[in-house]
mmCIF file of C-alpha atoms and ligand atoms in Angstrom:
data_model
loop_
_atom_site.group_PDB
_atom_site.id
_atom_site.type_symbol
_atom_site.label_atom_id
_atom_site.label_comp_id
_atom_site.label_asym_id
_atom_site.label_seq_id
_atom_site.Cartn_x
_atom_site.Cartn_y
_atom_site.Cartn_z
ATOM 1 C CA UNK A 1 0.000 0.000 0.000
ATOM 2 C CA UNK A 2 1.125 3.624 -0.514
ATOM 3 C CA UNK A 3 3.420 4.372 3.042
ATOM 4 C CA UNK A 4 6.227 6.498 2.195
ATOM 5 C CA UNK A 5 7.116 6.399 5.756
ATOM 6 C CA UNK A 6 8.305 2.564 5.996
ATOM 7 C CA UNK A 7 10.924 2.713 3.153
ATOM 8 C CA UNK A 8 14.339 4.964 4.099
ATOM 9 C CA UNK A 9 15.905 5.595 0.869
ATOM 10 C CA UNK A 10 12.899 4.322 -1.323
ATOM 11 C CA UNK A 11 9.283 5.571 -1.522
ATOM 12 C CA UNK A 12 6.427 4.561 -3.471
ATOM 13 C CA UNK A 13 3.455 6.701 -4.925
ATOM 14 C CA UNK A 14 0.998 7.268 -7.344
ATOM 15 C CA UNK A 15 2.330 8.533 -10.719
ATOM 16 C CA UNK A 16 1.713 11.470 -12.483
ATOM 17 C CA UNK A 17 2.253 12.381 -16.236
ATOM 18 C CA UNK A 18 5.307 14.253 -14.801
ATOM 19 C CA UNK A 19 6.789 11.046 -14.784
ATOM 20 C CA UNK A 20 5.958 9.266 -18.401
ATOM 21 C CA UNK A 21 9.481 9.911 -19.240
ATOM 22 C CA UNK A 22 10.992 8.030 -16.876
ATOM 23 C CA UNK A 23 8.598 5.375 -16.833
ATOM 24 C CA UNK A 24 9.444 4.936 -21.160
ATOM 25 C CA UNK A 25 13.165 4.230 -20.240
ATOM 26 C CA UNK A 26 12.022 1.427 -18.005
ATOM 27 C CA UNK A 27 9.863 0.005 -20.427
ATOM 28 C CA UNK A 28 12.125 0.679 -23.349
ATOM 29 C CA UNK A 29 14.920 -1.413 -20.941
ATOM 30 C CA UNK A 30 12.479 -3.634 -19.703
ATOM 31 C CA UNK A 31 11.190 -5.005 -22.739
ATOM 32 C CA UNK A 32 12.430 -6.470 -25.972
ATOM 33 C CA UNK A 33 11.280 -3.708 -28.798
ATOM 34 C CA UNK A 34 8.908 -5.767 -30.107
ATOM 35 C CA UNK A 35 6.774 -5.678 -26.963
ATOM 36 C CA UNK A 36 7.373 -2.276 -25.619
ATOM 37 C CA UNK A 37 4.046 -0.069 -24.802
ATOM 38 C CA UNK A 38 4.371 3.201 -26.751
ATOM 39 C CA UNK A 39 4.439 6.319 -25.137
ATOM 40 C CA UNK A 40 0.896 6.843 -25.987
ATOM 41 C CA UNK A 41 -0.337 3.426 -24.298
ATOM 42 C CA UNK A 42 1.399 4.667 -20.832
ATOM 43 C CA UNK A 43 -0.016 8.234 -20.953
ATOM 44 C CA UNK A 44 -3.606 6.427 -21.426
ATOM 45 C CA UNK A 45 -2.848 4.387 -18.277
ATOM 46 C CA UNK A 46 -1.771 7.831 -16.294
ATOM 47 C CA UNK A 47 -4.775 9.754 -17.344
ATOM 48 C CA UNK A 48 -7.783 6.568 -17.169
ATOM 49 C CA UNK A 49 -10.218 6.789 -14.827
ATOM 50 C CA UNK A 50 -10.242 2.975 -14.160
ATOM 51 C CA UNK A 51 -5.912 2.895 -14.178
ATOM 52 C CA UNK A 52 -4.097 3.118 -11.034
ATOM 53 C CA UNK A 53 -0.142 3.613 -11.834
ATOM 54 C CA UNK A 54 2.574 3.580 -9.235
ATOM 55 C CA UNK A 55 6.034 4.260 -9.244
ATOM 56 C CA UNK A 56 8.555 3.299 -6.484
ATOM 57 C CA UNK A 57 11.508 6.175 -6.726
ATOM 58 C CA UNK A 58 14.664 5.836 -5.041
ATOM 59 C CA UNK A 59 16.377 9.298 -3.186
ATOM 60 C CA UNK A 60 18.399 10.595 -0.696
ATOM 61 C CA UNK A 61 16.177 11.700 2.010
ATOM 62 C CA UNK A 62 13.500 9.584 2.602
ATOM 63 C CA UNK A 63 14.594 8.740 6.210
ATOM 64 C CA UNK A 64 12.248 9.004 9.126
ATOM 65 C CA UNK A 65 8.440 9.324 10.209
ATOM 66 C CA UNK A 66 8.782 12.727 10.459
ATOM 67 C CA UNK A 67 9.201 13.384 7.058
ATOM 68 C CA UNK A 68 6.930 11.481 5.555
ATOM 69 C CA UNK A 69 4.327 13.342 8.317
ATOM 70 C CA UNK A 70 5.953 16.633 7.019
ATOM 71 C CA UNK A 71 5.348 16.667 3.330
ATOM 72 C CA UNK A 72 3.053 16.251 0.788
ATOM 73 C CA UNK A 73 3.347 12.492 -1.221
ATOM 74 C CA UNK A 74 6.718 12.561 -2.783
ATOM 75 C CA UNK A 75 7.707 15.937 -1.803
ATOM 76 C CA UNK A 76 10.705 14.692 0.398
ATOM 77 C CA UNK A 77 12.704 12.886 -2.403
ATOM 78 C CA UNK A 78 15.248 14.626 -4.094
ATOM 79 C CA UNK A 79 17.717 13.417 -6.487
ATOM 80 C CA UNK A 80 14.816 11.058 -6.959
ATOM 81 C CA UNK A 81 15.202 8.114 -9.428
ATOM 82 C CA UNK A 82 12.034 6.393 -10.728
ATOM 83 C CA UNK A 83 13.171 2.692 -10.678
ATOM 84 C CA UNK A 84 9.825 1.016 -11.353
ATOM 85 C CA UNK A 85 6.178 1.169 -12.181
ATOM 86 C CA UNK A 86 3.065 -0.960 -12.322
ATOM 87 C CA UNK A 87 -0.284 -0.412 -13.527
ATOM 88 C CA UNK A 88 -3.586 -1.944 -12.557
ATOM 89 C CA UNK A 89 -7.091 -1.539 -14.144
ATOM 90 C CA UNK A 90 -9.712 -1.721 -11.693
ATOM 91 C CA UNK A 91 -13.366 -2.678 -12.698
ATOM 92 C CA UNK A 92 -15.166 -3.291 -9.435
ATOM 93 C CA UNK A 93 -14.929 -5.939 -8.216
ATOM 94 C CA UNK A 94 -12.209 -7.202 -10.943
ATOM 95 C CA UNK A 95 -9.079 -5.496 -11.161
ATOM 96 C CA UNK A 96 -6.326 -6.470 -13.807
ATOM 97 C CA UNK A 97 -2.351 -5.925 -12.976
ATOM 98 C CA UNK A 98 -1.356 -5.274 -16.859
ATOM 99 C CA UNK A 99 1.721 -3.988 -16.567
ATOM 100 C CA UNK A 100 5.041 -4.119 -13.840
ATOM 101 C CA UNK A 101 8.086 -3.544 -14.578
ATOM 102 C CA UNK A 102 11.673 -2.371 -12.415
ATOM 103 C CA UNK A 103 15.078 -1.144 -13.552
ATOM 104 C CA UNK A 104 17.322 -4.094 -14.318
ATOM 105 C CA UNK A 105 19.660 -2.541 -11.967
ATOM 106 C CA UNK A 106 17.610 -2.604 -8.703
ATOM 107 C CA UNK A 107 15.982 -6.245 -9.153
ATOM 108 C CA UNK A 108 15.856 -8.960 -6.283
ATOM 109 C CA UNK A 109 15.219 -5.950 -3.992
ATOM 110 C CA UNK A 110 11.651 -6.516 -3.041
ATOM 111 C CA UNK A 111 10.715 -3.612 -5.272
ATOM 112 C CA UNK A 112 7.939 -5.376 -7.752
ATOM 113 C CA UNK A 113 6.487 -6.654 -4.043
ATOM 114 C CA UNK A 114 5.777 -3.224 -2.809
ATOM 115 C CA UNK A 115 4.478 -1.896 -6.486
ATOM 116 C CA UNK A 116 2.162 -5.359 -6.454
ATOM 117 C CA UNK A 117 1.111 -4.783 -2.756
ATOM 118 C CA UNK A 118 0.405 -0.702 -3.551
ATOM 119 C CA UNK A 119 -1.490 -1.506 -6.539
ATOM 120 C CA UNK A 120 -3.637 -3.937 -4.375
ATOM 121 C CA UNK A 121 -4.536 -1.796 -2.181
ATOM 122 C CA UNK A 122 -5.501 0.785 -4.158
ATOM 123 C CA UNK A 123 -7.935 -1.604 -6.440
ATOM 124 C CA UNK A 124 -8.966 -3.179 -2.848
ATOM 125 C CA UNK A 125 -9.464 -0.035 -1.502
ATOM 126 C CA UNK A 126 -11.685 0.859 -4.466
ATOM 127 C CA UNK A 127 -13.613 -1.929 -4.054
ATOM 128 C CA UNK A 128 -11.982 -4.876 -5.921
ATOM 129 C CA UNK A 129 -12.414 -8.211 -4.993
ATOM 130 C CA UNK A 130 -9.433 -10.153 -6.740
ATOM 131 C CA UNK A 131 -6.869 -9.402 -9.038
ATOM 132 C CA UNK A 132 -6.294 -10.846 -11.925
ATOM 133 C CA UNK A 133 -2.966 -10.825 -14.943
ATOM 134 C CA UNK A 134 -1.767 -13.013 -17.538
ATOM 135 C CA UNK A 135 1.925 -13.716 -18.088
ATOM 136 C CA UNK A 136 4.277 -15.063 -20.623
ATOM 137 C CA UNK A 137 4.255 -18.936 -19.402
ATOM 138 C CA UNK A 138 8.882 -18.386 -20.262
ATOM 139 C CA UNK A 139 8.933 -15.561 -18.150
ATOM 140 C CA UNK A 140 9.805 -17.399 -15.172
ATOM 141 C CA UNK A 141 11.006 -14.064 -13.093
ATOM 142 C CA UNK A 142 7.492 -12.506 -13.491
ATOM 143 C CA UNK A 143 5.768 -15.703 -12.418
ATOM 144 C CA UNK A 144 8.028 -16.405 -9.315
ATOM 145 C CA UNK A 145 7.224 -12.839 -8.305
ATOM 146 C CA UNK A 146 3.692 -12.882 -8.954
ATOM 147 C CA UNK A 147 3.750 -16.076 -6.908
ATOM 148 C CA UNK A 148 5.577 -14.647 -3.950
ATOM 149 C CA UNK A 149 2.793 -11.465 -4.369
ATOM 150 C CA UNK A 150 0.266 -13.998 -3.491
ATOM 151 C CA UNK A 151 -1.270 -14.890 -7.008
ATOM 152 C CA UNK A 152 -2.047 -18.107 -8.037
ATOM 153 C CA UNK A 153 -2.064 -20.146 -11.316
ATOM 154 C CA UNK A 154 -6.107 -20.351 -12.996
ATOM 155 C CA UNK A 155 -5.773 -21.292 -16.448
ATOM 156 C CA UNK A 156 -2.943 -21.097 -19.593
ATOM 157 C CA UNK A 157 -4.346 -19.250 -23.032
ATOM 158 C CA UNK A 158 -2.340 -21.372 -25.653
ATOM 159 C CA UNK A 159 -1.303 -18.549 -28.354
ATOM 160 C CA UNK A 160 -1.641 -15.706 -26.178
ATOM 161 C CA UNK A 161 1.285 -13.540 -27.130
ATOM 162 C CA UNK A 162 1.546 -15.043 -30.680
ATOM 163 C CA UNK A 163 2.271 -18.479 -31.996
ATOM 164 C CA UNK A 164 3.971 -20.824 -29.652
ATOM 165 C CA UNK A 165 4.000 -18.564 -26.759
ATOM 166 C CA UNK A 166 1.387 -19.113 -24.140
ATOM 167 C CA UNK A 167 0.082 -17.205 -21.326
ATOM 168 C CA UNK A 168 -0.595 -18.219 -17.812
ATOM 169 C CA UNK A 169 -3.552 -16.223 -16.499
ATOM 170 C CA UNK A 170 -3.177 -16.556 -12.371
ATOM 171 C CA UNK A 171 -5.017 -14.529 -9.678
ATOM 172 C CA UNK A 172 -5.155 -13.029 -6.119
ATOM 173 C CA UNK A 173 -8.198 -13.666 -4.750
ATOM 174 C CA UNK A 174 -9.257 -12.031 -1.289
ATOM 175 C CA UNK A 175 -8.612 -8.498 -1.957
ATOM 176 C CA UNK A 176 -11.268 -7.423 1.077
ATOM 177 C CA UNK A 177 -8.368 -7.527 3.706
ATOM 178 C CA UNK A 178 -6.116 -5.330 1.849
ATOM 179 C CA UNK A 179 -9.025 -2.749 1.569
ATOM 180 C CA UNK A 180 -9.158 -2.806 5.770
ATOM 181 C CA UNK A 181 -5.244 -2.831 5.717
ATOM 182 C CA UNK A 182 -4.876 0.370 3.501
ATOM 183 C CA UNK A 183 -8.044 2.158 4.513
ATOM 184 C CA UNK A 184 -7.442 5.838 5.177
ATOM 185 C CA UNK A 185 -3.642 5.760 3.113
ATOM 186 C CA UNK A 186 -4.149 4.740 -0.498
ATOM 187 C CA UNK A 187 -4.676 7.913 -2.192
HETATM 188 C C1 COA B 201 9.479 -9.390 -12.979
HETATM 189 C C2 COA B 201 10.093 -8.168 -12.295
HETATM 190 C C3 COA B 201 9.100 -7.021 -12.339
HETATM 191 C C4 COA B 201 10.431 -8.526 -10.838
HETATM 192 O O1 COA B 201 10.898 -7.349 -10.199
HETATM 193 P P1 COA B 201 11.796 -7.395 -8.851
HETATM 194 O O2 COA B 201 11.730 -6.059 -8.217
HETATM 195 O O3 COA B 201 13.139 -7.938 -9.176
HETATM 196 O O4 COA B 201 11.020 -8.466 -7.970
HETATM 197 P P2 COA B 201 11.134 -8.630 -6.379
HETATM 198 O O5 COA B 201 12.511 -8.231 -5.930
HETATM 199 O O6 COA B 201 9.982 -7.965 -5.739
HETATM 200 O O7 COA B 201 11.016 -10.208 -6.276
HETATM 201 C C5 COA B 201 10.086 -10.817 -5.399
HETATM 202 C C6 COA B 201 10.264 -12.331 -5.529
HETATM 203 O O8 COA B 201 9.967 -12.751 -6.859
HETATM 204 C C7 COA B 201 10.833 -13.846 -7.207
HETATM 205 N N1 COA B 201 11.727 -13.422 -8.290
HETATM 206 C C8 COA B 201 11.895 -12.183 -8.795
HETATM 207 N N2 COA B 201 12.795 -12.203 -9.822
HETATM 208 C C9 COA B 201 13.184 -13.485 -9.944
HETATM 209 C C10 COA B 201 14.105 -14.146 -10.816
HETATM 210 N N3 COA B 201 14.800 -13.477 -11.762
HETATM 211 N N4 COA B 201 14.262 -15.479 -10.687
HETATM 212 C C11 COA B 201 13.593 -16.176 -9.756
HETATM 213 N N5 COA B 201 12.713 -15.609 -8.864
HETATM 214 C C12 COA B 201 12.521 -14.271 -8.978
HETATM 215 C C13 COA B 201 11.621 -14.167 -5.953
HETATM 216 O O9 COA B 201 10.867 -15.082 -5.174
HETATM 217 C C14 COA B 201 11.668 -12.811 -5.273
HETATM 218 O O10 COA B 201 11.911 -12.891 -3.902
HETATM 219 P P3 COA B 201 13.440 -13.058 -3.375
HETATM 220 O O11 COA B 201 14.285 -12.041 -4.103
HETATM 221 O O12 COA B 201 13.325 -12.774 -1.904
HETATM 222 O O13 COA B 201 13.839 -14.456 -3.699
HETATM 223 C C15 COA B 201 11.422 -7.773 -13.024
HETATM 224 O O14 COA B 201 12.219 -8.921 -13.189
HETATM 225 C C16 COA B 201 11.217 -7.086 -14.361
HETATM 226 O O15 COA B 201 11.049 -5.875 -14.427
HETATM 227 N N6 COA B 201 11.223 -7.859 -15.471
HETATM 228 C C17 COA B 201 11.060 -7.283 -16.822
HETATM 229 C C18 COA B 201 9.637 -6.813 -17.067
HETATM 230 C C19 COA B 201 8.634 -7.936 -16.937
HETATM 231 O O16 COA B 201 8.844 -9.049 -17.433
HETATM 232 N N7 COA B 201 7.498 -7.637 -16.271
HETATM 233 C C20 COA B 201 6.446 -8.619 -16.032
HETATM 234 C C21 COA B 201 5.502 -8.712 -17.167
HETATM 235 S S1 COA B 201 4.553 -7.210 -17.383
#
């Protein structure tokens, strides 16, 4: 859920369009060019009513309570680095993770956790019920972390992404407690 106050050195928050330029160079380094969302395709996510897009940011002086008490969201990084971003679509009571991905610098660091556990809360907190995605069935990174985030395998598409590459289609179900959990700090 979004709680700047937990990370020191790290913060997480809803994105703005301020931000679609740094969110392109992680996609354009996240993904081969072939699958790469246009710039277009991310500034629909950060301006639909039924998208919720998060970025976790890395700075310098994210360190206490205090802080986070003191300023506004995101006001008390500086030097801030945007080092990944996820986007959910949430259609009460589905919601639909569609898109995560984090600098291939700053991996294994729990990052695509706290994006995946912001992004529930937010679609909880709106109402959803479960979460669903669908996933390359080779990308075996995205489906251990999904896996960690609490999702679990429904069905495979055969085809999905083109011939001879499937999808897995897995979901969280149980959003409800998330919804008590982040009451009163998703925003
Ligand atoms: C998939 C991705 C978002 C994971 O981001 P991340 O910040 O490294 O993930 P986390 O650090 O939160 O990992 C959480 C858990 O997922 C699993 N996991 C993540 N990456 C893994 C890998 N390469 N191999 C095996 N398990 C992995 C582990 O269980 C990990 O916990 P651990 O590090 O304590 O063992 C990242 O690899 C990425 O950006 N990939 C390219 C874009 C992409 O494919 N996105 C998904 C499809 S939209």
């Amino acid at each position: 859920m979004i709680n700047n106050d937990v990370l020191v050195g790290r913060t997480v928050r809803r994105a703005t369009l301020a931000d679609l330029e740094s969110i392109m160079e992680l996609e354009r380094a996240g993904f081969d060019p072939a699958e790469q969302w246009a710039a277009a395709a991310w500034t629909a996510e950060l301006t639909g009513d039924d998208r919720r897009v998060v970025v976790a940011e890395t700075g310098d002086q994210v360190a206490s309570d205090q802080m986070a008490d003191d300023h506004e969201l995101g006001d008390q990084v500086t030097d801030a680095r945007i080092v990944g971003v996820i986007t959910v679509q949430v259609l009460v009571p589905e919601s639909d993770l569609l898109r995560v991905v984090v600098a291939a610098d700053q991996r294994r660091r729990g990052i695509a956790g706290e994006l995946i556990d912001a992004a529930v809360g937010l679609a909880a907190a709106d109402g959803a019920r479960w979460m669903m995605l669908e996933v390359r069935y080779d990308n075996d990174a995205a489906i251990a972390c999904y896996g960690r985030a609490g999702f679990e395998q429904l069905t495979t598409r055969d085809d999905y992404y083109g011939p001879g590459s499937h999808a897995l289609i897995m979901k969280r179900y149980e959003l409800a407690a998330e919804a008590a959990r982040g009451a009163g700090q998703a925003s």
